[in-house]
Coordinates of C-alpha atoms and ligand atoms in Angstrom, one line a residue:
M1 CA 21.1 -84.1 -58.0
E2 CA 23.0 -85.6 -60.4
P3 CA 25.2 -83.3 -62.7
H4 CA 24.8 -83.3 -65.9
I5 CA 27.6 -83.1 -67.8
D6 CA 26.7 -84.8 -71.1
A7 CA 26.7 -81.5 -72.9
P8 CA 24.8 -81.5 -76.3
L9 CA 27.3 -81.9 -79.1
V10 CA 24.9 -80.5 -81.0
P11 CA 26.9 -79.1 -84.4
P12 CA 27.1 -75.0 -85.4
L13 CA 24.2 -74.8 -87.8
D14 CA 26.3 -71.7 -89.1
A15 CA 29.0 -73.8 -90.4
L16 CA 29.9 -73.5 -93.5
P17 CA 30.1 -75.6 -96.6
P18 CA 33.6 -75.9 -98.1
R19 CA 34.0 -73.5 -100.2
H20 CA 34.2 -75.0 -103.7
P21 CA 35.5 -73.7 -106.9
Q22 CA 32.9 -72.1 -108.5
L23 CA 32.1 -74.8 -111.1
R24 CA 29.5 -72.9 -113.6
S25 CA 28.4 -76.3 -115.1
Q26 CA 29.0 -74.6 -118.7
P27 CA 27.3 -75.6 -122.0
P28 CA 29.3 -76.8 -123.9
A29 CA 32.1 -74.5 -125.8
P30 CA 30.4 -72.7 -128.0
H31 CA 32.1 -73.3 -131.5
I32 CA 32.0 -70.1 -133.3
T33 CA 34.1 -70.3 -136.5
S34 CA 35.0 -68.3 -138.8
T35 CA 37.8 -67.8 -141.6
A36 CA 40.7 -65.7 -141.2
E37 CA 43.1 -63.9 -143.6
R38 CA 47.0 -64.6 -143.2
G39 CA 48.3 -62.7 -146.0
S40 CA 47.3 -65.2 -149.2
F41 CA 46.1 -68.3 -146.8
C42 CA 43.1 -68.5 -145.3
L43 CA 42.3 -70.0 -142.0
A44 CA 39.5 -71.8 -139.9
V45 CA 39.5 -69.8 -136.4
C46 CA 37.1 -70.9 -133.8
S47 CA 35.9 -68.9 -130.6
C48 CA 37.1 -72.1 -128.7
G49 CA 40.9 -71.0 -130.1
W50 CA 41.0 -73.2 -132.5
T51 CA 43.0 -72.6 -135.2
G52 CA 42.6 -74.5 -138.4
P53 CA 45.4 -75.2 -140.9
A54 CA 46.1 -72.6 -143.2
R55 CA 44.2 -72.6 -146.4
R56 CA 45.0 -71.3 -150.2
S57 CA 41.3 -71.3 -150.4
R58 CA 38.1 -69.5 -148.0
D59 CA 36.3 -73.0 -149.3
L60 CA 39.1 -75.1 -146.9
A61 CA 39.5 -73.5 -144.5
R62 CA 35.0 -73.2 -143.7
K63 CA 35.4 -77.1 -144.6
D64 CA 38.0 -77.3 -141.4
A65 CA 35.7 -74.9 -139.3
S66 CA 32.5 -77.6 -140.1
R67 CA 34.6 -80.6 -139.2
H68 CA 35.5 -78.9 -136.2
T69 CA 32.2 -77.7 -134.7
A70 CA 30.8 -81.7 -136.8
P71 CA 30.7 -83.6 -133.2
Ligands
ZN116 ZN1 36.4 -74.5 -131.7

């Protein structure tokens, strides 16, 4: 009778994978721009938090916005 000493070292099957921070694969931030008026100025604002410089005309603010959303 030989002693059976080599116990099988099976890794626990229920070993949890390392906890990852939930990195949701987000699509590129949707840049939804709009214009906001601040006093007599107009500026472009974006849903990402970006704001353009204050412009005297809404047209320029829109151009800022389109430049921001442009790749
Ligand atoms: Zn943006």
